[in-house]
């Protein structure tokens, strides 16, 4: 799914656009605006993306909060979308950990891992799936001749899937957990994705791989724009990867002009920060090693 522009990105872009608009219009009452925005982003009486307009707006409301840096609210809480906005409506960094959040009521509670015989099974004579299963978990439906997996016995090794000539057996894994290199995602008591924040490194892989848009990160767009509006000199540190994001027509010169039009004082390549750190580290090294420190490590 990565690299494909889906409706999840469409919603995400709409939310960021509205949050940015709200930040530029300092005269707008943020509280009222936040309550009204789900109706602007999801108009009408029918669902635009899912089949339930109320659920869609609830998810947009929660995503709006996260985009403002506000904490996630569970569906069990009764509070307005703008709850706590006084703390976030400022021109400096506002951030309540964790960065990556599962919106539980948006989560599909996808099966953690299952091996499944599809209707592509031809009920072949060989039945290699039965032969290779180390747990005798594959049964034969004598009426159709097709394979059936006893989920109690199945250990999800996927050997049956690898030998089927028709690719009729699939191994389904929960996309967020599969993408997580830190093994940080399990299930809560309702079967919804749950992040272990002792393991999570906030890489965002689960976020970009969830097909339900149920994982979202917090942003500082609002506070950054407020800082620009306050007259502070705000500099943008842009990663060279912007070329991949915007395509070959967006040259560094065009990007710089666009960022300045948004109010940034100037734009620098993010590696300049690394150069500054390297210079500082070199000075520290000369000062402290080996008299005060036996060695200095860097990543
Ligand atoms: S992939 Fe998304 S919808 Fe599925 S369990 Fe993970 S967070 Fe929930
Ligand atoms: S994929 Fe990354 S952000 Fe998501 S839970 Fe794992 S470590 Fe955390």
CSV table of C-alpha atoms and ligand atoms in Angstrom, one decimal:
chain,number,residue,atom,x,y,z
A,1,UNK,CA,0.0,0.0,0.0
A,2,UNK,CA,3.0,2.3,0.6
A,3,UNK,CA,3.5,4.8,-2.2
A,4,UNK,CA,-0.1,4.6,-3.3
A,5,UNK,CA,-2.1,7.8,-2.8
A,6,UNK,CA,-5.3,6.6,-1.1
A,7,UNK,CA,-8.3,8.2,0.6
A,8,UNK,CA,-6.3,8.1,3.8
A,9,UNK,CA,-3.8,10.6,2.5
A,10,UNK,CA,-6.7,12.7,1.1
A,11,UNK,CA,-8.2,12.9,4.6
A,12,UNK,CA,-4.8,13.6,6.1
A,13,UNK,CA,-4.1,16.4,3.6
A,14,UNK,CA,-7.5,18.0,4.2
A,15,UNK,CA,-7.0,18.0,8.0
A,16,UNK,CA,-3.5,19.5,7.7
A,17,UNK,CA,-4.8,22.1,5.3
A,18,UNK,CA,-7.6,23.1,7.7
A,19,UNK,CA,-5.3,23.2,10.7
A,20,UNK,CA,-2.8,25.4,8.8
A,21,UNK,CA,-5.7,27.7,7.6
A,22,UNK,CA,-6.9,28.0,11.2
A,23,UNK,CA,-3.4,28.9,12.3
A,24,UNK,CA,-2.9,31.6,9.7
A,25,UNK,CA,-6.3,33.2,10.5
A,26,UNK,CA,-5.4,34.4,14.0
A,27,UNK,CA,-8.8,36.2,14.2
A,28,UNK,CA,-10.7,32.9,14.0
A,29,UNK,CA,-12.0,31.5,17.3
A,30,UNK,CA,-10.1,28.2,17.3
A,31,UNK,CA,-12.4,26.4,19.7
A,32,UNK,CA,-15.5,27.0,17.6
A,33,UNK,CA,-13.6,26.3,14.4
A,34,UNK,CA,-12.4,22.9,15.6
A,35,UNK,CA,-15.9,21.8,16.5
A,36,UNK,CA,-17.2,22.8,13.1
A,37,UNK,CA,-14.3,21.4,11.0
A,38,UNK,CA,-15.4,17.7,10.9
A,39,UNK,CA,-18.6,18.9,9.2
A,40,UNK,CA,-16.6,20.9,6.6
A,41,UNK,CA,-14.2,18.0,5.9
A,42,UNK,CA,-16.9,15.4,5.9
A,43,UNK,CA,-20.0,17.2,4.4
A,44,UNK,CA,-23.5,15.8,3.9
A,45,UNK,CA,-25.6,13.1,5.4
A,46,UNK,CA,-23.9,10.0,4.0
A,47,UNK,CA,-20.4,8.7,4.6
A,48,UNK,CA,-17.8,10.0,2.2
A,49,UNK,CA,-15.1,7.4,2.8
A,50,UNK,CA,-16.6,4.9,5.1
A,51,UNK,CA,-20.3,4.0,5.2
A,52,UNK,CA,-21.0,5.8,8.5
A,53,UNK,CA,-20.9,9.6,8.4
A,54,UNK,CA,-20.9,9.8,12.3
A,55,UNK,CA,-17.9,7.5,12.6
A,56,UNK,CA,-16.1,9.5,9.8
A,57,UNK,CA,-16.6,12.8,11.6
A,58,UNK,CA,-15.5,11.3,14.9
A,59,UNK,CA,-12.3,10.0,13.4
A,60,UNK,CA,-11.7,13.4,11.7
A,61,UNK,CA,-12.3,15.1,15.0
A,62,UNK,CA,-9.6,12.9,16.7
A,63,UNK,CA,-7.2,13.4,13.8
A,64,UNK,CA,-7.7,17.2,14.1
A,65,UNK,CA,-6.8,17.0,17.8
A,66,UNK,CA,-3.6,15.0,17.0
A,67,UNK,CA,-2.7,17.4,14.2
A,68,UNK,CA,-2.9,20.2,16.8
A,69,UNK,CA,-0.6,18.2,19.1
A,70,UNK,CA,-3.4,17.5,21.5
A,71,UNK,CA,-3.8,14.1,23.3
A,72,UNK,CA,-5.9,11.4,22.0
A,73,UNK,CA,-9.3,10.9,23.7
A,74,UNK,CA,-10.9,7.5,24.0
A,75,UNK,CA,-14.5,6.9,22.7
A,76,UNK,CA,-15.4,6.3,26.4
A,77,UNK,CA,-14.7,10.0,27.3
A,78,UNK,CA,-17.2,12.8,26.9
A,79,UNK,CA,-15.4,15.9,26.0
A,80,UNK,CA,-15.4,18.5,23.1
A,81,UNK,CA,-12.9,18.1,20.2
A,82,UNK,CA,-11.3,21.3,21.4
A,83,UNK,CA,-10.8,20.0,24.9
A,84,UNK,CA,-7.4,21.3,26.2
A,85,UNK,CA,-6.9,23.7,23.3
A,86,UNK,CA,-5.8,26.5,25.6
A,87,UNK,CA,-2.5,24.7,26.1
A,88,UNK,CA,-2.0,24.0,22.4
A,89,UNK,CA,-2.9,27.4,21.1
A,90,UNK,CA,0.5,29.0,21.3
A,91,UNK,CA,3.5,30.0,19.2
A,92,UNK,CA,6.0,27.5,20.6
A,93,UNK,CA,6.4,23.8,20.7
A,94,UNK,CA,3.4,22.0,22.3
A,95,UNK,CA,3.6,18.3,22.4
A,96,UNK,CA,2.0,15.6,24.6
A,97,UNK,CA,3.6,12.2,24.1
A,98,UNK,CA,3.2,9.7,22.6
A,99,UNK,CA,3.8,10.8,19.1
A,100,UNK,CA,2.2,7.8,17.4
A,101,UNK,CA,-1.4,7.0,18.4
A,102,UNK,CA,-3.9,4.3,17.6
A,103,UNK,CA,-7.4,5.8,17.2
A,104,UNK,CA,-9.2,2.8,18.7
A,105,UNK,CA,-12.6,3.4,17.3
A,106,UNK,CA,-11.1,3.6,13.8
A,107,UNK,CA,-9.1,0.4,14.2
A,108,UNK,CA,-10.5,-2.7,12.4
A,109,UNK,CA,-9.1,-5.1,14.9
A,110,UNK,CA,-7.5,-7.0,12.0
A,111,UNK,CA,-6.6,-10.6,12.8
A,112,UNK,CA,-3.0,-10.8,14.1
A,113,UNK,CA,-2.1,-13.6,11.8
A,114,UNK,CA,-4.1,-16.3,10.1
A,115,UNK,CA,-3.7,-18.8,7.4
A,116,UNK,CA,-6.8,-19.0,5.2
A,117,UNK,CA,-7.9,-21.3,2.4
A,118,UNK,CA,-9.6,-19.1,-0.3
A,119,UNK,CA,-12.2,-20.2,-2.8
A,120,UNK,CA,-9.3,-20.5,-5.2
A,121,UNK,CA,-8.7,-24.0,-3.8
A,122,UNK,CA,-9.4,-26.5,-6.6
A,123,UNK,CA,-9.6,-29.5,-4.4
A,124,UNK,CA,-6.7,-31.1,-6.2
A,125,UNK,CA,-5.7,-34.7,-6.0
A,126,UNK,CA,-2.2,-34.0,-4.7
A,127,UNK,CA,-3.2,-31.9,-1.7
A,128,UNK,CA,0.4,-30.9,-1.0
A,129,UNK,CA,-0.8,-28.6,1.7
A,130,UNK,CA,-1.9,-31.7,3.8
A,131,UNK,CA,1.4,-33.4,3.2
A,132,UNK,CA,3.6,-30.5,4.4
A,133,UNK,CA,1.6,-29.4,7.4
A,134,UNK,CA,3.6,-30.3,10.5
A,135,UNK,CA,0.5,-30.2,12.7
A,136,UNK,CA,-2.0,-32.2,10.7
A,137,UNK,CA,-4.1,-29.0,10.7
A,138,UNK,CA,-5.5,-29.4,7.2
A,139,UNK,CA,-8.6,-31.4,6.8
A,140,UNK,CA,-10.3,-32.5,3.6
A,141,UNK,CA,-13.9,-31.5,3.0
A,142,UNK,CA,-15.2,-34.7,1.4
A,143,UNK,CA,-18.1,-33.0,-0.3
A,144,UNK,CA,-16.1,-30.4,-2.2
A,145,UNK,CA,-12.6,-32.0,-2.1
A,146,UNK,CA,-11.3,-28.7,-0.8
A,147,UNK,CA,-8.9,-28.1,2.1
A,148,UNK,CA,-10.1,-26.7,5.4
A,149,UNK,CA,-7.7,-25.5,8.1
A,150,UNK,CA,-8.3,-26.4,11.8
A,151,UNK,CA,-7.4,-23.0,13.3
A,152,UNK,CA,-7.0,-24.7,16.7
A,153,UNK,CA,-4.1,-26.8,15.4
A,154,UNK,CA,-2.6,-24.3,12.9
A,155,UNK,CA,0.7,-22.7,14.0
A,156,UNK,CA,0.6,-20.2,11.2
A,157,UNK,CA,3.9,-21.4,9.7
A,158,UNK,CA,2.6,-20.9,6.1
A,159,UNK,CA,4.1,-24.0,4.7
A,160,UNK,CA,0.8,-25.0,3.1
A,161,UNK,CA,0.5,-21.6,1.4
A,162,UNK,CA,4.0,-22.0,-0.1
A,163,UNK,CA,3.3,-25.3,-1.8
A,164,UNK,CA,-0.2,-24.7,-3.2
A,165,UNK,CA,0.0,-24.7,-7.0
A,166,UNK,CA,-3.0,-22.3,-7.2
A,167,UNK,CA,-1.8,-19.8,-4.5
A,168,UNK,CA,-5.2,-20.6,-3.0
A,169,UNK,CA,-3.9,-20.4,0.6
A,170,UNK,CA,-3.1,-17.0,2.0
A,171,UNK,CA,-1.2,-15.9,5.1
A,172,UNK,CA,-2.8,-12.7,6.4
A,173,UNK,CA,-1.0,-10.6,8.8
A,174,UNK,CA,-2.1,-7.5,10.7
A,175,UNK,CA,-0.6,-4.7,8.5
A,176,UNK,CA,0.5,-2.4,11.3
A,177,UNK,CA,2.2,-5.2,13.3
A,178,UNK,CA,3.8,-6.7,10.2
A,179,UNK,CA,5.3,-3.3,9.4
A,180,UNK,CA,6.6,-2.7,12.9
A,181,UNK,CA,10.3,-3.6,13.1
A,182,UNK,CA,10.3,-3.2,16.9
A,183,UNK,CA,7.5,-5.8,17.5
A,184,UNK,CA,5.7,-3.1,19.5
A,185,UNK,CA,2.1,-3.9,18.4
A,186,UNK,CA,-0.1,-6.4,20.1
A,187,UNK,CA,-3.9,-6.4,20.8
A,188,UNK,CA,-5.8,-4.8,23.6
A,189,UNK,CA,-8.8,-6.5,25.3
A,190,UNK,CA,-11.1,-5.6,22.4
A,191,UNK,CA,-8.7,-7.0,19.8
A,192,UNK,CA,-7.6,-3.5,18.6
A,193,UNK,CA,-4.0,-2.6,17.9
A,194,UNK,CA,-2.1,-1.6,21.0
A,195,UNK,CA,1.4,0.0,20.9
A,196,UNK,CA,3.9,-0.8,23.6
A,197,UNK,CA,5.6,2.5,24.1
A,198,UNK,CA,8.6,1.0,25.8
A,199,UNK,CA,9.5,-0.6,22.4
A,200,UNK,CA,8.1,2.0,20.0
A,201,UNK,CA,10.7,4.3,18.3
A,202,UNK,CA,8.1,6.5,16.6
A,203,UNK,CA,9.3,5.5,13.1
A,204,UNK,CA,5.7,5.7,11.7
A,205,UNK,CA,5.8,2.5,9.7
A,206,UNK,CA,2.6,1.3,11.3
A,207,UNK,CA,0.9,4.6,10.5
A,208,UNK,CA,1.7,4.4,6.8
A,209,UNK,CA,0.7,0.8,6.5
A,210,UNK,CA,-2.6,0.8,8.3
A,211,UNK,CA,-5.3,0.4,5.6
A,212,UNK,CA,-7.9,1.9,7.9
A,213,UNK,CA,-6.1,5.2,8.7
A,214,UNK,CA,-6.4,4.2,12.4
A,215,UNK,CA,-2.9,5.3,13.4
A,216,UNK,CA,-2.0,9.0,13.4
A,217,UNK,CA,0.9,11.1,14.6
A,218,UNK,CA,0.9,14.4,16.3
A,219,UNK,CA,2.0,17.5,14.4
A,220,UNK,CA,3.2,21.0,15.2
A,221,UNK,CA,1.9,22.7,12.1
A,222,UNK,CA,-0.4,24.9,14.1
A,223,UNK,CA,2.2,26.1,16.6
A,224,UNK,CA,4.8,26.6,13.8
A,225,UNK,CA,2.5,28.9,11.9
A,226,UNK,CA,1.5,30.7,15.1
A,227,UNK,CA,5.3,31.3,15.7
A,228,UNK,CA,5.6,32.8,12.2
A,229,UNK,CA,2.5,35.0,12.8
A,230,UNK,CA,4.0,36.2,16.0
A,231,UNK,CA,6.9,37.8,14.2
A,232,UNK,CA,9.5,35.3,15.3
A,233,UNK,CA,12.1,34.4,12.6
A,234,UNK,CA,11.3,30.7,11.8
A,235,UNK,CA,13.6,28.8,9.6
A,236,UNK,CA,12.6,25.6,7.7
A,237,UNK,CA,15.1,22.7,7.7
A,238,UNK,CA,14.1,20.6,4.7
A,239,UNK,CA,15.3,17.1,4.1
A,240,UNK,CA,16.6,16.4,0.5
A,241,UNK,CA,13.9,13.7,0.3
A,242,UNK,CA,11.4,16.5,-0.7
A,243,UNK,CA,12.4,15.8,-4.3
A,244,UNK,CA,10.7,12.4,-4.0
A,245,UNK,CA,7.7,13.9,-2.4
A,246,UNK,CA,6.9,16.7,-4.9
A,247,UNK,CA,8.5,15.4,-8.1
A,248,UNK,CA,11.1,16.7,-10.5
A,249,UNK,CA,9.3,20.0,-11.3
A,250,UNK,CA,9.6,21.3,-7.8
A,251,UNK,CA,13.2,22.5,-7.8
A,252,UNK,CA,15.0,23.6,-4.6
A,253,UNK,CA,14.6,27.3,-5.7
A,254,UNK,CA,10.8,26.9,-6.1
A,255,UNK,CA,10.5,25.1,-2.8
A,256,UNK,CA,12.5,27.9,-1.1
A,257,UNK,CA,10.3,30.6,-2.7
A,258,UNK,CA,7.1,28.7,-1.6
A,259,UNK,CA,8.3,28.3,2.0
A,260,UNK,CA,9.2,32.0,2.1
A,261,UNK,CA,5.8,32.9,0.8
A,262,UNK,CA,4.3,30.9,3.7
A,263,UNK,CA,6.3,33.1,6.1
A,264,UNK,CA,9.5,31.2,6.8
A,265,UNK,CA,12.5,33.5,7.2
A,266,UNK,CA,14.6,31.1,5.1
A,267,UNK,CA,15.1,27.5,4.2
A,268,UNK,CA,18.1,25.3,4.9
A,269,UNK,CA,19.1,21.8,4.0
A,270,UNK,CA,18.7,19.7,7.1
A,271,UNK,CA,22.2,18.3,6.8
A,272,UNK,CA,23.5,21.7,7.9
A,273,UNK,CA,22.2,20.8,11.3
A,274,UNK,CA,24.3,17.6,11.2
A,275,UNK,CA,27.4,19.7,10.1
A,276,UNK,CA,26.9,22.0,13.1
A,277,UNK,CA,26.6,19.0,15.4
A,278,UNK,CA,29.8,17.4,14.0
A,279,UNK,CA,31.7,20.7,14.5
A,280,UNK,CA,30.5,20.9,18.1
A,281,UNK,CA,31.3,17.2,18.7
A,282,UNK,CA,34.8,17.7,17.3
A,283,UNK,CA,35.3,20.6,19.8
A,284,UNK,CA,34.0,18.5,22.7
A,285,UNK,CA,36.2,15.6,21.6
A,286,UNK,CA,39.4,17.7,21.6
A,287,UNK,CA,38.4,19.2,25.0
A,288,UNK,CA,37.3,16.0,26.9
A,289,UNK,CA,39.0,12.9,25.3
A,290,UNK,CA,41.0,11.3,26.9
A,291,UNK,CA,41.4,13.5,30.0
A,292,UNK,CA,37.7,13.4,31.1
A,293,UNK,CA,36.2,10.7,28.9
A,294,UNK,CA,37.9,7.5,27.7
A,295,UNK,CA,36.2,7.7,24.3
A,296,UNK,CA,33.3,9.4,22.5
A,297,UNK,CA,30.8,7.5,20.4
A,298,UNK,CA,28.4,8.8,17.7
A,299,UNK,CA,25.7,7.2,15.7
B,1,LIG,S1,-3.7,-2.4,10.5
B,1,LIG,FE1,-4.9,-0.6,11.3
B,1,LIG,S2,-7.0,-1.4,11.4
B,1,LIG,FE2,-5.7,-3.2,11.3
B,1,LIG,S3,-5.2,-3.7,13.5
B,1,LIG,FE3,-3.6,-2.3,12.8
B,1,LIG,S4,-4.3,-0.3,13.4
B,1,LIG,FE4,-6.1,-1.6,13.4
B,2,LIG,S1,6.0,0.8,13.5
B,2,LIG,FE1,7.3,2.4,14.4
B,2,LIG,S2,5.9,3.9,15.2
B,2,LIG,FE2,4.6,2.1,14.8
B,2,LIG,S3,4.6,1.0,16.8
B,2,LIG,FE3,6.4,0.2,15.6
B,2,LIG,S4,8.1,1.4,16.3
B,2,LIG,FE4,6.3,2.5,16.9
